[in-house]
Coordinates of C-alpha atoms in Angstrom, one line a residue:
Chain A
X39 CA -41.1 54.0 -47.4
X40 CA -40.4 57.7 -47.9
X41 CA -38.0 59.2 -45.3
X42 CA -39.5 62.7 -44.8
X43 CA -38.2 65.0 -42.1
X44 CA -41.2 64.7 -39.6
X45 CA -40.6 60.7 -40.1
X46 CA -36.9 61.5 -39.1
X47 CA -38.1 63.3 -36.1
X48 CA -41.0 60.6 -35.0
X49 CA -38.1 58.1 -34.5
X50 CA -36.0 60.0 -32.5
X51 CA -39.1 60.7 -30.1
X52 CA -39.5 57.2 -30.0
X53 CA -35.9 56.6 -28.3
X54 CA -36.4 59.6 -26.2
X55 CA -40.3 57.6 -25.3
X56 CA -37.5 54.6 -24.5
X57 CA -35.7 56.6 -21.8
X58 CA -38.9 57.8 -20.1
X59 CA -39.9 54.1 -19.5
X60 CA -36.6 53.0 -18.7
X61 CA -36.7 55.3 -15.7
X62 CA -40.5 55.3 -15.3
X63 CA -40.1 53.4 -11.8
X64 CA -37.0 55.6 -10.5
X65 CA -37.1 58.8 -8.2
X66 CA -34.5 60.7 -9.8
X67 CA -34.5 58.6 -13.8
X68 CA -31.7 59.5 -16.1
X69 CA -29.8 61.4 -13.3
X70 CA -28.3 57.7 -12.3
X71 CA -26.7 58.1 -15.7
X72 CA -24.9 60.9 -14.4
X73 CA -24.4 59.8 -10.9
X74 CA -23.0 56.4 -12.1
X75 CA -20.2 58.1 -14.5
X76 CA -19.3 60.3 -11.5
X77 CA -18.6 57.3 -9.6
X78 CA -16.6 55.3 -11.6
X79 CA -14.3 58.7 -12.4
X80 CA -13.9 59.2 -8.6
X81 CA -12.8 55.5 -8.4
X82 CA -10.2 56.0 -11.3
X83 CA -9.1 59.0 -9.9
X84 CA -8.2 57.9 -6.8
X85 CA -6.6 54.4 -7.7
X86 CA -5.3 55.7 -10.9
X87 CA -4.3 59.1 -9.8
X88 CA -0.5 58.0 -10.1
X89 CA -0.9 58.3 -13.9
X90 CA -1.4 61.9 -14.3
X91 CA 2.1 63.2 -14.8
X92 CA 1.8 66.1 -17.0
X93 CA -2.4 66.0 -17.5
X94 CA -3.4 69.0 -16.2
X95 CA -6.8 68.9 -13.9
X96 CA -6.9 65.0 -14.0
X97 CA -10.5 64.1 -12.9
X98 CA -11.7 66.6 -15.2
X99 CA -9.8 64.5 -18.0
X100 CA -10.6 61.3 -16.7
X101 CA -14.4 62.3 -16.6
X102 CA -14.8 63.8 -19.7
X103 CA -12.5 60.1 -21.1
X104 CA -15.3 57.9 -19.6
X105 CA -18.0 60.2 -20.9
X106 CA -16.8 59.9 -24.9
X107 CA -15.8 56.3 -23.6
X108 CA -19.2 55.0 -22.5
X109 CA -20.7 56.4 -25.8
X110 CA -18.3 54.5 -28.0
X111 CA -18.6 51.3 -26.3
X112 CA -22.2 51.2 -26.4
X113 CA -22.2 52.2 -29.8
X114 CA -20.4 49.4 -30.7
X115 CA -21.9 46.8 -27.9
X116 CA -25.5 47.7 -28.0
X117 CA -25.2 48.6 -31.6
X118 CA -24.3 45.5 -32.3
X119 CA -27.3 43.9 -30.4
X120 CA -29.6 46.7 -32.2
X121 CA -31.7 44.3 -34.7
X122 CA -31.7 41.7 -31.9
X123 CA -32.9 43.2 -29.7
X124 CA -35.5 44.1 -31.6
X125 CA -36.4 41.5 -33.3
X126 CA -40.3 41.0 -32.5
X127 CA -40.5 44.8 -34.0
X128 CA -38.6 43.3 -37.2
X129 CA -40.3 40.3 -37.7
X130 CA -43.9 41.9 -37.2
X131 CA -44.0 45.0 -38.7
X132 CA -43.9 47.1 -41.8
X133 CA -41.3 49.4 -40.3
X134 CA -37.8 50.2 -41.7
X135 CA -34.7 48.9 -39.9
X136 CA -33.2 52.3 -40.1
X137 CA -35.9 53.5 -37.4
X138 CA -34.4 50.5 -35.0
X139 CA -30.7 52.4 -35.3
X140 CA -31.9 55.9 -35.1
X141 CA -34.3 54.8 -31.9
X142 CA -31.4 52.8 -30.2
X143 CA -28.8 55.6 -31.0
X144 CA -31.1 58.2 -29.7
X145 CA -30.8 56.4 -26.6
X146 CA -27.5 56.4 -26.7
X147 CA -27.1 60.3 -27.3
X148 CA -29.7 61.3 -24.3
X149 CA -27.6 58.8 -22.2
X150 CA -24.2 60.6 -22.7
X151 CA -25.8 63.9 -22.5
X152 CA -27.3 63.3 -18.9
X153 CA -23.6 62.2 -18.2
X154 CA -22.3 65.4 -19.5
X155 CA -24.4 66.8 -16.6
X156 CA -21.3 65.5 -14.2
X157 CA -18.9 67.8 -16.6
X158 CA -20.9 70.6 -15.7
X159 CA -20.7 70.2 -12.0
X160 CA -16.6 69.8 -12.8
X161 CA -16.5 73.1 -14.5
X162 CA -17.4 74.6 -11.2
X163 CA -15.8 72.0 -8.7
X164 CA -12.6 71.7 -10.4
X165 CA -12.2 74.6 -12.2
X166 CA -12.2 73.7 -15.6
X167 CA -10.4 76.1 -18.2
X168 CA -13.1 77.1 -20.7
X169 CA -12.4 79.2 -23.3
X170 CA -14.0 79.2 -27.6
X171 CA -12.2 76.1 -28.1
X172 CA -15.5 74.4 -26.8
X173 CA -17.0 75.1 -29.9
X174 CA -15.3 72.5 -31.6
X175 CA -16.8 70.0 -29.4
X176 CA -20.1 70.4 -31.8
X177 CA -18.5 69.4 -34.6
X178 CA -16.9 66.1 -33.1
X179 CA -20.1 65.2 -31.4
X180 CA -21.6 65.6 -35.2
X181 CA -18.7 63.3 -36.6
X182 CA -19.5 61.0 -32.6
X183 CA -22.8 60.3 -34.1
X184 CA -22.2 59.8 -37.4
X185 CA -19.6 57.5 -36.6
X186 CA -22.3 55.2 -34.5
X187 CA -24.6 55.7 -37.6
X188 CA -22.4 53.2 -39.9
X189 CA -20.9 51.5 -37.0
X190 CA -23.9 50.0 -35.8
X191 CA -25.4 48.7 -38.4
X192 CA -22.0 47.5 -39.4
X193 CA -21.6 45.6 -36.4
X194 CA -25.0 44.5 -36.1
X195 CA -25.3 42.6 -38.9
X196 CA -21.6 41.0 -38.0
X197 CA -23.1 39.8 -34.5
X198 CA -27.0 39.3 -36.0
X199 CA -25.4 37.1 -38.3
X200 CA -22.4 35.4 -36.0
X201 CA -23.7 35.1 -32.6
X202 CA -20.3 34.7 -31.3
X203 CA -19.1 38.1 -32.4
X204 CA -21.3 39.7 -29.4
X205 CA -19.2 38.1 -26.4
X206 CA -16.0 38.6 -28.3
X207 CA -17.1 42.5 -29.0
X208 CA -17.6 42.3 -24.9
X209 CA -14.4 41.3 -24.2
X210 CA -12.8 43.3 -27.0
X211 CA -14.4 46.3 -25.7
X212 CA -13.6 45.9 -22.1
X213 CA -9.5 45.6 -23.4
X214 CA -9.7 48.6 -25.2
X215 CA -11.1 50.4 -22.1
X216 CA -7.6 50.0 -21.2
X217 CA -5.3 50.5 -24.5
X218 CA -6.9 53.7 -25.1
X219 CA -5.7 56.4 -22.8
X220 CA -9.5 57.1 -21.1
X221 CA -7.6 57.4 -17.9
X222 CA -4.3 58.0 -18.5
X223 CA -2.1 60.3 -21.2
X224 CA 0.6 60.0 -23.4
X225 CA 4.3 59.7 -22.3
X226 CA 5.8 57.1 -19.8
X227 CA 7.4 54.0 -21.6
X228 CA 7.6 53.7 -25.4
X229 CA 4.6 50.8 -25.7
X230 CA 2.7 53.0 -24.2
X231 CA 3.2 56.0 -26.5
X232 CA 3.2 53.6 -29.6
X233 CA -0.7 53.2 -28.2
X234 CA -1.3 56.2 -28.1
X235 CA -0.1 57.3 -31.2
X236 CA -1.8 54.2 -33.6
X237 CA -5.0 53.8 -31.6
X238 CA -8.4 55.1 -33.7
X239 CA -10.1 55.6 -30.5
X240 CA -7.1 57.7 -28.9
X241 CA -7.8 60.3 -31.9
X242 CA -11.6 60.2 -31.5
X243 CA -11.3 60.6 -27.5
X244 CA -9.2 63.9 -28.7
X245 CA -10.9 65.7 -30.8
X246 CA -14.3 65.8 -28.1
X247 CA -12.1 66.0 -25.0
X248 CA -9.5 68.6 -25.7
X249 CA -12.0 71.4 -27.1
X250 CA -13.7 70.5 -23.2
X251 CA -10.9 70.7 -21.4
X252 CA -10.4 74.2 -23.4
X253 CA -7.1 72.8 -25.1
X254 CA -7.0 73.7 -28.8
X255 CA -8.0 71.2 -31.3
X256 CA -5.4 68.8 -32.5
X257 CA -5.4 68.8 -36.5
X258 CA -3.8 65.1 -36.7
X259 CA -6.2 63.7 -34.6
X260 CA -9.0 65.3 -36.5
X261 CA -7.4 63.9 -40.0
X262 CA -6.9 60.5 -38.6
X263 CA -10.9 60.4 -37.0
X264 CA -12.1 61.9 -40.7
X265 CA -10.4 59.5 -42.8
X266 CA -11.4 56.5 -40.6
X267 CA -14.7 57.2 -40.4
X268 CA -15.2 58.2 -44.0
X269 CA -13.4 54.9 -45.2
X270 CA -15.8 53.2 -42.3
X271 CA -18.8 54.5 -43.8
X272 CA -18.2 53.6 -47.3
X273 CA -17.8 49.9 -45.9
X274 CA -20.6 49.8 -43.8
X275 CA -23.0 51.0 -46.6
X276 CA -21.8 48.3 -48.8
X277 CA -22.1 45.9 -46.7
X278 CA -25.8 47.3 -45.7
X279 CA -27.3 47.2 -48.9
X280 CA -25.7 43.8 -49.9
X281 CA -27.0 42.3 -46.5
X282 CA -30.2 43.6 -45.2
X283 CA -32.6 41.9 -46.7
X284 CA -31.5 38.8 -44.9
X285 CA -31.4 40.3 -41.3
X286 CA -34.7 39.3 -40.7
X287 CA -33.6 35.5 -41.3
X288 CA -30.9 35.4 -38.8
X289 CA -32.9 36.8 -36.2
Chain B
X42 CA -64.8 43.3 -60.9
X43 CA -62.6 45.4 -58.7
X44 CA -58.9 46.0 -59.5
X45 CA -56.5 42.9 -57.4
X46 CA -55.0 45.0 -54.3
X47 CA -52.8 41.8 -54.0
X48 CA -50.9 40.3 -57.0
X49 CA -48.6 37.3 -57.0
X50 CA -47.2 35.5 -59.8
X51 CA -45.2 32.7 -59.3
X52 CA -43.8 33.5 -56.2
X53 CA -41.0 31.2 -54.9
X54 CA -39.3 31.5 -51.6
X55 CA -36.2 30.0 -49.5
X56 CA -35.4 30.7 -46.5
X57 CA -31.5 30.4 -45.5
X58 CA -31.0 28.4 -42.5
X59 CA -27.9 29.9 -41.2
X60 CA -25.0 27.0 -39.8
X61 CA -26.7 24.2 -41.3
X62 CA -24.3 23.3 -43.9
X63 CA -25.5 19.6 -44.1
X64 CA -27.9 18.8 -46.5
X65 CA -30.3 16.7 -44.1
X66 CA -33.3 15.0 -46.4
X67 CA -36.4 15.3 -44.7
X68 CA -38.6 12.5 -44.9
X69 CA -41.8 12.6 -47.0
X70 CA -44.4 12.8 -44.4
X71 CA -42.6 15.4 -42.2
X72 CA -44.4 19.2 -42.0
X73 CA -43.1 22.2 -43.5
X74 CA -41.2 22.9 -46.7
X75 CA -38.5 20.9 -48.2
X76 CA -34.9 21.5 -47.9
X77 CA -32.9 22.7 -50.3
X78 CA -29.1 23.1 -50.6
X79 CA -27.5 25.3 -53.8
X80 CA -24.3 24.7 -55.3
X81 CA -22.6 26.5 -52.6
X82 CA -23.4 24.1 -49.3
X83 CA -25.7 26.5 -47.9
X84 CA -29.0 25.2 -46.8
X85 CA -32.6 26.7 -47.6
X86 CA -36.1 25.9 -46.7
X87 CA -38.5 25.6 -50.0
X88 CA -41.1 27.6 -48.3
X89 CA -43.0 28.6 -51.2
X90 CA -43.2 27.4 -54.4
X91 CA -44.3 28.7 -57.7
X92 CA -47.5 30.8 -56.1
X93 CA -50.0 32.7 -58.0
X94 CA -52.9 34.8 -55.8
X95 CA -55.1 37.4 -57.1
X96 CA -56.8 38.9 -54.3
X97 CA -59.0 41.9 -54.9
X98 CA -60.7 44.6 -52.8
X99 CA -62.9 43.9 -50.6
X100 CA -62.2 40.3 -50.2
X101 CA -61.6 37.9 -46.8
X102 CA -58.6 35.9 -47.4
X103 CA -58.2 32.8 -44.3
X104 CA -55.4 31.0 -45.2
X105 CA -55.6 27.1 -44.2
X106 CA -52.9 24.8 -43.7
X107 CA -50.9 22.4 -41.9
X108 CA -47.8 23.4 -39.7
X109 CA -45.1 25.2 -41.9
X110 CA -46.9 25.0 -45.0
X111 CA -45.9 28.7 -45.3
X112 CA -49.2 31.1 -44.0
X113 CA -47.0 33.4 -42.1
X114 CA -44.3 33.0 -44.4
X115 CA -46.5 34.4 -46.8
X116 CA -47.6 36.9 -45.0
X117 CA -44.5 38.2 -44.1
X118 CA -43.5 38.5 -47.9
X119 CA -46.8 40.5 -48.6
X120 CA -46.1 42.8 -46.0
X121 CA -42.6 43.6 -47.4
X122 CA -40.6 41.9 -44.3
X123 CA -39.1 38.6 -46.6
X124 CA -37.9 40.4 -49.4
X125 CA -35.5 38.1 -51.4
X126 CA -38.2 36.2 -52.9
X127 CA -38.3 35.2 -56.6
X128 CA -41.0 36.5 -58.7
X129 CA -44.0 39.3 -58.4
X130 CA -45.1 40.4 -55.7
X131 CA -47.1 43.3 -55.6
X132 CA -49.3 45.0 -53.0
X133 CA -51.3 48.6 -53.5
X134 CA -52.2 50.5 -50.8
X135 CA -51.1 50.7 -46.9
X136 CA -50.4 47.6 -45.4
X137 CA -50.6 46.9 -41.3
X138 CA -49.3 44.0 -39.9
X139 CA -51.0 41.8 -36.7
X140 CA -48.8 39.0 -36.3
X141 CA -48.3 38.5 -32.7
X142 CA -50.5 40.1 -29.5
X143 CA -46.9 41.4 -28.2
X144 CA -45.8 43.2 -30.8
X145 CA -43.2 45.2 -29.1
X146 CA -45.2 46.7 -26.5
X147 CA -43.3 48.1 -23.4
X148 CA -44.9 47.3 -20.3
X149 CA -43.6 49.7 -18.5
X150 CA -45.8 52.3 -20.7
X151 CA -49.2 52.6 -20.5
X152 CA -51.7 51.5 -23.1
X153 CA -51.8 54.5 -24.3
X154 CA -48.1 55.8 -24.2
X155 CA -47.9 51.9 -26.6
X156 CA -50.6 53.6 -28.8
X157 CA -48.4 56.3 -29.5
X158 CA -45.4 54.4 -29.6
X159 CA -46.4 52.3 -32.3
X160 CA -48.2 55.0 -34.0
X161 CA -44.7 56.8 -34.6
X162 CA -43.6 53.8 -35.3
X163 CA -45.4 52.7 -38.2
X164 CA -44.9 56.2 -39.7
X165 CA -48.1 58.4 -38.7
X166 CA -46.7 62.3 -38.3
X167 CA -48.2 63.6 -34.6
X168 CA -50.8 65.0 -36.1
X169 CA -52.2 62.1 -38.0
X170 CA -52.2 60.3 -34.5
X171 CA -53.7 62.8 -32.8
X172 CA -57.0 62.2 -35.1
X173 CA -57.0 58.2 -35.4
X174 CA -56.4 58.5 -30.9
X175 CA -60.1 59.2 -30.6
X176 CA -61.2 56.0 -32.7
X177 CA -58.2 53.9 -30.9
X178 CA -59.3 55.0 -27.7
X179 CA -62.9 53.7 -28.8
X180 CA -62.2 50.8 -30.3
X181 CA -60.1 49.1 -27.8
X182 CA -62.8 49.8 -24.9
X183 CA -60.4 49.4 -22.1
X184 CA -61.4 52.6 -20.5
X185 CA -59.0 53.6 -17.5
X186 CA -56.9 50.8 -18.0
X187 CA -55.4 53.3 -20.7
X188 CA -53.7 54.5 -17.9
X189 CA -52.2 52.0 -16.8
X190 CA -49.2 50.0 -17.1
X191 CA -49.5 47.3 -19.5
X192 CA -47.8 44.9 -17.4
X193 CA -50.9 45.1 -15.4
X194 CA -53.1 44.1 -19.1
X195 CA -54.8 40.4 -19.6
X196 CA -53.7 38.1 -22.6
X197 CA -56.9 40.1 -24.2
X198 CA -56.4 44.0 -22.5
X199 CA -53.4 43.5 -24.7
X200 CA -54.7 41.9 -28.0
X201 CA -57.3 44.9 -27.9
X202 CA -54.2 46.8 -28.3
X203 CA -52.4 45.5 -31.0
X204 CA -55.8 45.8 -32.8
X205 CA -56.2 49.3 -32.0
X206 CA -52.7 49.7 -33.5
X207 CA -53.1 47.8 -36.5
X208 CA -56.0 49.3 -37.7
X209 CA -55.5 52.9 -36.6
X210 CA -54.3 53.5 -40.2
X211 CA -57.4 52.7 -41.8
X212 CA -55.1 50.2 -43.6
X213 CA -56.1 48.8 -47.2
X214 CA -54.7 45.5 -46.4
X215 CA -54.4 44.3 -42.9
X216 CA -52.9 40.9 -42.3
X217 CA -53.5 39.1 -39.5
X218 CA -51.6 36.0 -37.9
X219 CA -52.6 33.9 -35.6
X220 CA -53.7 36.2 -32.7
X221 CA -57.7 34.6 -33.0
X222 CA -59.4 33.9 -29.3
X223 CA -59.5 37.0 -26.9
X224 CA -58.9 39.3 -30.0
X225 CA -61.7 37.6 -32.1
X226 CA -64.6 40.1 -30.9
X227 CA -62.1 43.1 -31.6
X228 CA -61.4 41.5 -34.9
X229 CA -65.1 41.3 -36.3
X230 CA -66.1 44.9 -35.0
X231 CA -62.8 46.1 -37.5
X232 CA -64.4 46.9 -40.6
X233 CA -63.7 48.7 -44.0
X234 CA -60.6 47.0 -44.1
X235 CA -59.3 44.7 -46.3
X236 CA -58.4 41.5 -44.3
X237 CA -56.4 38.3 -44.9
X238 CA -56.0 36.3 -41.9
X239 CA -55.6 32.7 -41.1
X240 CA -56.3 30.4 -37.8

């Protein structure tokens, strides 16, 4: 099938089609997105609070950490599920399985950007420094979605293939949560900093947090994230073309 | 004589059957194809054998045969979704798929948000939908009911969709599995399509 730009652009209606009828039957739709991340960053706050020595405006930073957070996770937990879940589609039509990943991550994307509606509100409520550092944030939201483009096929053909990858991907996810400094920052005891130094995720939370928070961009972090992700990719596309004829088997 | 819009030449097929590394040897009389393990342990169903079809335009194809002799099997490597298959298998023109009345359809969307959803989908650019909505609207005959959620759709409200869908295109080959009953009356008004169905 030809991949034209006006193809390109039908799939990414159809995810944005998705969201409409996921909150088809709500009053205020995709604004629970936004309520539900404010939530559980005023629950972190206040039990976590403890943990902010040296973080400067601390539910900002915790908000904007569960933001990048949710969008990783479910890049890597829904991705995974991505040919699964749409399976009937597979099986039954003529169309490609890139459309299921740019459909599904579209979803994702919309998601994270009616959660960015909370960071808006923080700007005002807590006062959030913003300065042209913020700028940057486009770029690592480019390098955030290119990133779930090899990642979930990647993963999705592990768990399409090995059912048992998708609970262990749960629980691995759900850990992580807590290794990666979402909620807390670097310093305190030497485990600790030894995460934060030699955790991918730590590097990717930086590069789209700090330019938000209107620090300036961390060039370690951004060399770490671009090697990782360019190594990812290469392994994910090999693995792609070896493997996707025989998705539709495993289903 | 018309030039063959479908050509097979000895097509052969197997399908891997994933954490089944025990050769189990199916007994003569059982239904479906035979099983089949290579040289490394993994296990495969023989699903097709050694085909050859020549089918040409114009032509009504019903495929007969017992349970997992390999009609959808087949019709899923025509369509392009089995693609690991050993020898020709070539197909000219636009192909749309009717396997299943279900067919991905949200039911939260109305039947006509589904029209459009699948019309993006199988590749038509906005504006190609807008002109084929007119005939889909027409064909399917469900009136108001458009508007409505298709979790509120019969069995058959819904069948008249997938139909709709399916032949929006103006496909050259349409393939059709097992969706015969409420859709039947849809089926015989499509026309101007080449069709290859079986019951």
């Amino acid at each position: 099938m030809k991949m034209t730009r006006a193809k390109f652009f039908q799939w990414i209606m159809l995810g944005w089609t998705d969201i409409v009828l996921e909150y088809r039957r709500t009053k205020i739709g995709p604004l629970w997105q936004t309520l539900q991340v404010i939530v559980l960053t005023a629950g972190l706050v206040v039990v976590f609070g403890g943990m902010r020595r040296g973080i400067e405006n601390f539910p900002a930073y915790v908000l904007c950490g569960l933001i990048l957070w949710n969008f990783i996770s479910i890049t890597i937990i829904g991705g995974g599920r991505v040919f699964n879940h749409q399976a009937g589609l597979i099986r039954d039509t003529t169309a490609p399985l890139e459309l299921y990943i740019v459909r599904e991550l579209t979803v994702f994307t919309i998601r994270m950007f009616f959660q960015m509606v909370a960071y808006v509100l923080a700007i005002f409520v807590f006062d959030v420094t913003i300065n042209w550092y913020i700028l940057c944030f486009i770029p690592a939201i480019a390098v955030y979605i290119f990133t779930a483009l090899w990642l979930m096929p990647m993963v999705g053909i592990w768990i399409t293939r090995f059912p048992d990858f998708g609970p262990f991907m749960q629980a691995v996810m759900r850990f992580l949560f807590f290794l990666t400094p979402v909620f807390w920052g670097p310093g305190g005891n030497s485990m600790r900093q030894y995460l934060y130094l030699y955790n991918p995720f730590t590097h990717f939370l930086n590069i789209a947090r700090q330019p938000l928070l209107g620090q300036p961009p961390d060039a370690q972090s951004w060399v770490i994230v671009l090697i990782f992700t360019s190594l990812g990719a290469m392994v994910s596309g090999l693995l792609y073309m070896r493997k996707r004829d025989f998705i539709v088997y495993w289903l | 004589m018309t030039a063959s819009i479908i050509k097979i030449k000895n097509l052969s097929l197997l399908l891997p059957v994933p954490r089944l590394h025990q050769h189990t040897a199916s007994k003569g009389d059982a239904v479906g194809g035979r099983f089949f393990t290579n040289r490394q342990g993994r296990t495969f169903v023989k699903s097709l054998d050694g085909l050859n079809i020549d089918i040409h335009a114009g032509d009504s194809i019903g495929l007969v045969g017992n349970n997992g002799a390999g009609k959808s099997t087949l019709l899923r490597v025509m369509a392009g979704i089995y693609r690991t298959y050993k020898g020709d298998c070539e197909v000219r023109g636009g192909i749309s798929t009717l396997f299943t009345n279900s067919m991905g359809l949200n039911n939260n969307g109305t039947g006509m948000e589904n029209m459009l959803l699948m019309g993006r989908l199988l590749g038509l650019s906005n504006k190609q939908i807008e002109e084929v909505l007119p005939g889909m609207i027409d064909f399917c005959e469900l009136g108001d009911y458009l508007h409505l959620p298709m979790r509120t759709y019969s069995a058959g409200m819904r069948t008249r969709i997938g139909f709709a869908i399916a032949t929006a295109t103006n496909p050259d080959v349409l393939l059709i599995d097992e969706v015969f009953g409420t859709g039947y009356v849809a089926f015989r008004k499509s026309r101007g399509a080449h069709q290859c169905h079986h019951r």
